mmCIF file of C-alpha atoms and ligand atoms in Angstrom:
data_model
loop_
_atom_site.group_PDB
_atom_site.id
_atom_site.type_symbol
_atom_site.label_atom_id
_atom_site.label_comp_id
_atom_site.label_asym_id
_atom_site.label_seq_id
_atom_site.Cartn_x
_atom_site.Cartn_y
_atom_site.Cartn_z
ATOM 1 C CA MET A 1 53.891 117.063 101.722
ATOM 2 C CA GLU A 2 55.932 117.294 98.528
ATOM 3 C CA LEU A 3 58.942 115.103 97.894
ATOM 4 C CA GLU A 4 61.366 118.001 98.318
ATOM 5 C CA GLU A 5 59.965 118.779 101.770
ATOM 6 C CA ARG A 6 60.242 115.146 102.844
ATOM 7 C CA LEU A 7 63.779 114.956 101.480
ATOM 8 C CA ASN A 8 64.771 118.120 103.331
ATOM 9 C CA ASP A 9 63.239 116.759 106.515
ATOM 10 C CA VAL A 10 65.334 113.592 106.211
ATOM 11 C CA ARG A 11 68.442 115.670 105.472
ATOM 12 C CA SER A 12 67.962 117.835 108.552
ATOM 13 C CA ARG A 13 67.297 114.781 110.748
ATOM 14 C CA ILE A 14 70.529 113.223 109.486
ATOM 15 C CA ALA A 15 72.402 116.449 110.262
ATOM 16 C CA ALA A 16 70.894 116.547 113.765
ATOM 17 C CA ALA A 17 71.802 112.895 114.392
ATOM 18 C CA GLU A 18 75.363 113.598 113.220
ATOM 19 C CA ARG A 19 75.667 116.448 115.721
ATOM 20 C CA LEU A 20 74.091 114.426 118.527
ATOM 21 C CA GLY A 21 76.496 111.542 117.907
ATOM 22 C CA GLY A 22 79.558 113.786 117.716
ATOM 23 C CA ARG A 23 79.968 112.912 114.047
ATOM 24 C CA THR A 24 81.492 115.249 111.471
ATOM 25 C CA ASP A 25 78.917 117.324 109.553
ATOM 26 C CA GLY A 26 78.115 115.623 106.265
ATOM 27 C CA SER A 27 79.858 112.365 107.196
ATOM 28 C CA VAL A 28 76.685 110.276 106.735
ATOM 29 C CA GLN A 29 75.600 109.691 103.149
ATOM 30 C CA LEU A 30 71.932 109.493 102.243
ATOM 31 C CA VAL A 31 71.054 106.685 99.821
ATOM 32 C CA ALA A 32 67.546 107.485 98.552
ATOM 33 C CA VAL A 33 65.828 104.137 97.943
ATOM 34 C CA SER A 34 63.703 104.545 94.817
ATOM 35 C CA LYS A 35 62.548 100.930 94.324
ATOM 36 C CA THR A 36 59.010 100.640 92.890
ATOM 37 C CA PHE A 37 59.029 104.329 91.851
ATOM 38 C CA ASP A 38 59.337 105.208 88.168
ATOM 39 C CA ALA A 39 61.576 107.771 86.489
ATOM 40 C CA ASP A 40 58.930 110.515 86.719
ATOM 41 C CA ALA A 41 58.618 109.996 90.466
ATOM 42 C CA ILE A 42 62.416 110.081 90.878
ATOM 43 C CA ARG A 43 63.105 113.289 88.887
ATOM 44 C CA PRO A 44 61.920 115.626 91.697
ATOM 45 C CA ALA A 45 64.584 114.084 93.954
ATOM 46 C CA LEU A 46 67.212 114.756 91.288
ATOM 47 C CA GLN A 47 65.921 118.330 90.965
ATOM 48 C CA ALA A 48 66.291 118.698 94.731
ATOM 49 C CA GLY A 49 69.969 117.780 94.379
ATOM 50 C CA GLN A 50 69.874 114.139 95.495
ATOM 51 C CA ARG A 51 72.481 112.094 93.618
ATOM 52 C CA ILE A 52 72.831 108.796 95.532
ATOM 53 C CA PHE A 53 70.065 106.242 94.986
ATOM 54 C CA GLY A 54 69.376 102.616 95.880
ATOM 55 C CA GLU A 55 67.484 99.920 93.987
ATOM 56 C CA ASN A 56 66.869 96.354 95.116
ATOM 57 C CA ARG A 57 66.356 94.681 91.722
ATOM 58 C CA VAL A 58 68.771 94.696 88.810
ATOM 59 C CA GLN A 59 66.061 94.460 86.172
ATOM 60 C CA GLU A 60 63.993 97.274 87.664
ATOM 61 C CA GLY A 61 67.115 99.435 87.802
ATOM 62 C CA GLN A 62 67.830 98.765 84.146
ATOM 63 C CA GLY A 63 64.357 100.008 83.285
ATOM 64 C CA LYS A 64 64.843 103.543 84.557
ATOM 65 C CA TRP A 65 68.425 104.427 85.498
ATOM 66 C CA PRO A 66 70.219 104.414 82.115
ATOM 67 C CA GLU A 67 67.826 107.184 81.048
ATOM 68 C CA LEU A 68 68.103 109.124 84.331
ATOM 69 C CA LYS A 69 71.893 108.755 84.360
ATOM 70 C CA SER A 70 72.104 110.156 80.835
ATOM 71 C CA GLU A 71 69.943 113.155 81.823
ATOM 72 C CA THR A 72 71.814 114.005 85.038
ATOM 73 C CA PRO A 73 75.559 113.682 85.584
ATOM 74 C CA GLY A 74 77.048 112.507 88.870
ATOM 75 C CA ILE A 75 74.480 109.897 89.861
ATOM 76 C CA GLU A 76 75.742 107.114 92.154
ATOM 77 C CA LEU A 77 73.550 104.012 92.047
ATOM 78 C CA HIS A 78 73.615 101.351 94.795
ATOM 79 C CA LEU A 79 72.341 97.786 94.490
ATOM 80 C CA ILE A 80 70.806 96.945 97.869
ATOM 81 C CA GLY A 81 68.878 93.762 97.006
ATOM 82 C CA PRO A 82 69.982 90.142 96.594
ATOM 83 C CA LEU A 83 72.123 89.447 93.539
ATOM 84 C CA GLN A 84 71.916 86.246 91.461
ATOM 85 C CA SER A 85 74.923 85.078 89.450
ATOM 86 C CA ASN A 86 73.035 85.326 86.167
ATOM 87 C CA LYS A 87 72.454 89.061 86.808
ATOM 88 C CA ALA A 88 76.036 89.856 87.816
ATOM 89 C CA ALA A 89 77.077 91.184 84.401
ATOM 90 C CA GLU A 90 74.147 93.593 84.272
ATOM 91 C CA ALA A 91 74.766 94.609 87.877
ATOM 92 C CA VAL A 92 78.427 95.435 87.223
ATOM 93 C CA ALA A 93 77.435 97.418 84.134
ATOM 94 C CA LEU A 94 74.766 99.530 85.862
ATOM 95 C CA PHE A 95 75.619 99.938 89.546
ATOM 96 C CA ASP A 96 78.345 102.082 91.117
ATOM 97 C CA VAL A 97 78.113 100.315 94.465
ATOM 98 C CA ILE A 98 76.994 96.709 95.121
ATOM 99 C CA GLU A 99 76.057 96.347 98.796
ATOM 100 C CA THR A 100 74.906 92.733 98.798
ATOM 101 C CA VAL A 101 77.969 90.527 98.263
ATOM 102 C CA ASP A 102 77.241 87.601 100.573
ATOM 103 C CA ARG A 103 78.734 84.307 99.306
ATOM 104 C CA GLU A 104 81.823 82.948 97.580
ATOM 105 C CA LYS A 105 80.071 82.157 94.330
ATOM 106 C CA ILE A 106 78.724 85.659 93.756
ATOM 107 C CA ALA A 107 82.063 87.175 94.809
ATOM 108 C CA ARG A 108 83.862 85.048 92.191
ATOM 109 C CA VAL A 109 81.377 85.908 89.459
ATOM 110 C CA LEU A 110 81.629 89.618 90.311
ATOM 111 C CA ALA A 111 85.433 89.479 90.264
ATOM 112 C CA ASP A 112 85.342 87.886 86.795
ATOM 113 C CA GLU A 113 82.815 90.380 85.458
ATOM 114 C CA MET A 114 84.719 93.352 86.848
ATOM 115 C CA LYS A 115 87.814 92.187 84.949
ATOM 116 C CA ARG A 116 85.857 91.501 81.775
ATOM 117 C CA GLN A 117 84.144 94.890 81.803
ATOM 118 C CA ALA A 118 87.141 96.763 83.259
ATOM 119 C CA LYS A 119 84.717 98.319 85.712
ATOM 120 C CA THR A 120 85.094 98.427 89.478
ATOM 121 C CA PRO A 121 81.884 99.063 91.361
ATOM 122 C CA ARG A 122 82.580 99.584 95.066
ATOM 123 C CA LEU A 123 81.565 96.547 97.141
ATOM 124 C CA TYR A 124 79.944 95.923 100.524
ATOM 125 C CA VAL A 125 79.333 92.599 102.227
ATOM 126 C CA GLN A 126 75.793 92.022 103.488
ATOM 127 C CA VAL A 127 75.615 90.458 106.952
ATOM 128 C CA ASN A 128 72.519 88.606 108.197
ATOM 129 C CA THR A 129 72.879 89.914 111.762
ATOM 130 C CA GLY A 130 69.562 88.376 112.845
ATOM 131 C CA LEU A 131 70.332 84.938 111.311
ATOM 132 C CA GLU A 132 66.945 85.100 109.569
ATOM 133 C CA PRO A 133 66.485 82.129 107.203
ATOM 134 C CA GLN A 134 64.527 84.154 104.618
ATOM 135 C CA LYS A 135 67.115 86.940 104.508
ATOM 136 C CA ALA A 136 70.265 87.187 102.400
ATOM 137 C CA GLY A 137 73.641 87.902 103.958
ATOM 138 C CA ILE A 138 76.599 86.049 105.380
ATOM 139 C CA THR A 139 76.422 84.986 109.034
ATOM 140 C CA PRO A 140 78.201 87.184 111.597
ATOM 141 C CA ASN A 141 80.559 84.279 112.430
ATOM 142 C CA ASP A 142 81.694 83.952 108.808
ATOM 143 C CA THR A 143 82.061 87.664 108.066
ATOM 144 C CA VAL A 144 85.749 88.218 108.846
ATOM 145 C CA ALA A 145 86.839 85.109 106.909
ATOM 146 C CA PHE A 146 84.635 86.076 103.952
ATOM 147 C CA VAL A 147 86.051 89.604 103.754
ATOM 148 C CA ASP A 148 89.553 88.078 103.903
ATOM 149 C CA PHE A 149 88.627 85.630 101.120
ATOM 150 C CA CYS A 150 87.333 88.449 98.884
ATOM 151 C CA ARG A 151 90.512 90.433 99.424
ATOM 152 C CA ASP A 152 93.177 87.710 99.472
ATOM 153 C CA GLU A 153 91.773 85.165 97.011
ATOM 154 C CA LEU A 154 89.895 87.397 94.600
ATOM 155 C CA GLY A 155 91.688 90.722 94.926
ATOM 156 C CA LEU A 156 88.426 92.526 95.666
ATOM 157 C CA THR A 157 88.341 95.594 97.875
ATOM 158 C CA ILE A 158 85.471 95.386 100.323
ATOM 159 C CA GLU A 159 84.606 98.910 101.361
ATOM 160 C CA GLY A 160 82.050 98.202 104.061
ATOM 161 C CA LEU A 161 79.353 96.062 105.622
ATOM 162 C CA MET A 162 75.593 96.302 105.236
ATOM 163 C CA CYS A 163 72.731 94.888 107.307
ATOM 164 C CA ILE A 164 68.940 94.846 107.531
ATOM 165 C CA PRO A 165 67.950 94.099 111.147
ATOM 166 C CA PRO A 166 64.878 91.912 111.771
ATOM 167 C CA ALA A 167 61.756 94.065 111.407
ATOM 168 C CA ASP A 168 60.377 93.152 114.829
ATOM 169 C CA GLU A 169 63.489 93.701 116.913
ATOM 170 C CA ASN A 170 65.263 96.636 118.513
ATOM 171 C CA PRO A 171 67.818 97.480 115.792
ATOM 172 C CA GLY A 172 70.487 98.883 118.135
ATOM 173 C CA PRO A 173 72.214 95.577 118.956
ATOM 174 C CA HIS A 174 72.294 94.684 115.240
ATOM 175 C CA PHE A 175 73.899 98.011 114.368
ATOM 176 C CA ALA A 176 76.416 97.562 117.181
ATOM 177 C CA LEU A 177 77.269 94.063 115.939
ATOM 178 C CA LEU A 178 77.808 95.320 112.385
ATOM 179 C CA GLY A 179 80.190 97.958 113.721
ATOM 180 C CA LYS A 180 82.193 95.358 115.646
ATOM 181 C CA LEU A 181 82.389 93.083 112.591
ATOM 182 C CA ALA A 182 83.576 95.968 110.430
ATOM 183 C CA GLN A 183 86.365 96.691 112.891
ATOM 184 C CA ALA A 184 87.324 93.026 113.050
ATOM 185 C CA SER A 185 87.334 92.824 109.233
ATOM 186 C CA GLY A 186 89.257 96.033 108.729
ATOM 187 C CA VAL A 187 86.576 97.761 106.662
ATOM 188 C CA GLU A 188 85.492 101.340 107.221
ATOM 189 C CA LYS A 189 81.971 101.835 105.948
ATOM 190 C CA LEU A 190 78.668 100.856 107.543
ATOM 191 C CA SER A 191 75.460 100.861 105.485
ATOM 192 C CA MET A 192 72.662 100.593 108.030
ATOM 193 C CA GLY A 193 69.406 102.322 108.924
ATOM 194 C CA MET A 194 66.184 102.738 106.953
ATOM 195 C CA SER A 195 63.173 105.092 107.258
ATOM 196 C CA GLY A 196 62.207 103.798 110.703
ATOM 197 C CA ASP A 197 65.614 103.709 112.341
ATOM 198 C CA TYR A 198 68.200 105.765 110.474
ATOM 199 C CA GLU A 199 68.794 108.168 113.352
ATOM 200 C CA THR A 200 69.529 105.194 115.645
ATOM 201 C CA ALA A 201 71.866 103.767 113.000
ATOM 202 C CA ILE A 202 73.794 107.060 112.884
ATOM 203 C CA ALA A 203 74.183 106.930 116.667
ATOM 204 C CA PHE A 204 75.790 103.492 116.161
ATOM 205 C CA GLY A 205 78.205 104.739 113.501
ATOM 206 C CA ALA A 206 76.390 104.380 110.163
ATOM 207 C CA THR A 207 78.325 106.012 107.329
ATOM 208 C CA SER A 208 75.356 105.673 104.974
ATOM 209 C CA VAL A 209 71.636 105.235 105.547
ATOM 210 C CA ARG A 210 69.174 103.777 103.025
ATOM 211 C CA VAL A 211 65.926 105.712 103.197
ATOM 212 C CA GLY A 212 62.966 104.971 100.928
ATOM 213 C CA SER A 213 59.425 105.571 102.144
ATOM 214 C CA ALA A 214 60.294 108.638 104.252
ATOM 215 C CA ILE A 215 61.338 110.334 100.982
ATOM 216 C CA PHE A 216 59.215 108.795 98.231
ATOM 217 C CA GLY A 217 56.109 107.887 100.268
ATOM 218 C CA VAL A 218 54.513 104.515 100.927
ATOM 219 C CA ARG A 219 55.085 101.727 98.411
HETATM 220 C C1 PLP B 301 63.457 99.014 100.709
HETATM 221 C C2 PLP B 301 64.767 99.003 101.374
HETATM 222 C C3 PLP B 301 65.195 100.109 102.138
HETATM 223 C C4 PLP B 301 64.350 101.330 102.395
HETATM 224 O O1 PLP B 301 63.295 101.023 103.275
HETATM 225 P P1 PLP B 301 62.339 102.161 103.840
HETATM 226 O O2 PLP B 301 61.776 101.563 105.074
HETATM 227 O O3 PLP B 301 61.323 102.430 102.794
HETATM 228 O O4 PLP B 301 63.165 103.349 104.123
HETATM 229 C C5 PLP B 301 66.466 100.033 102.697
HETATM 230 N N1 PLP B 301 67.272 98.968 102.514
HETATM 231 C C6 PLP B 301 66.896 97.900 101.778
HETATM 232 C C7 PLP B 301 67.845 96.760 101.604
HETATM 233 C C8 PLP B 301 65.634 97.881 101.177
HETATM 234 O O5 PLP B 301 65.275 96.818 100.454
#
């Protein structure tokens, strides 16, 4: 199957899941996760009209997206991988949305960089819903206080929450928990669902899904 066919398949599955869940048509955004794929592999997705992309490494993003952004207007690039303080300046410069804010230090550094560069990428807080030691993200218990801290102490607008459920568990309860935490924190957006579970995530209220291998193929 060609990339455009796979992309269209994902798009129609999203539309079907929206209808099934009583969601407004087009209310779920597709973030096409292009990590490990080079600019030549990404161009067919741009030709097929895809404009929202996700990368998990700042440096890898810097290697391909400045060129692709200059070729095609209207690209929205999401950082979906862990962010180190020493990469915050580059991240603010390149990304339109940073989905992985997860601790006070990185929130402070981002706030400083956003002022310095006069640039305001939209921000999500990553929540470690499965309390996995190897995974980034703030704990569910600390989420409301952390969103408050970002808003009240740093003046940052947190747009939504993001999670990556444990690979070996039923994702539904994790998606439900993220939804409850978003309500409790007063944020509207939910970034959840990947190739294996994005339709389930939509049923639980996802406003964006991050889909990689179902579009670009195996990594
Ligand atoms: C790689 C990745 C995805 C996409 O995963 P697929 O299973 O290939 O769809 C989504 N979210 C994050 C944070 C990722 O790192």
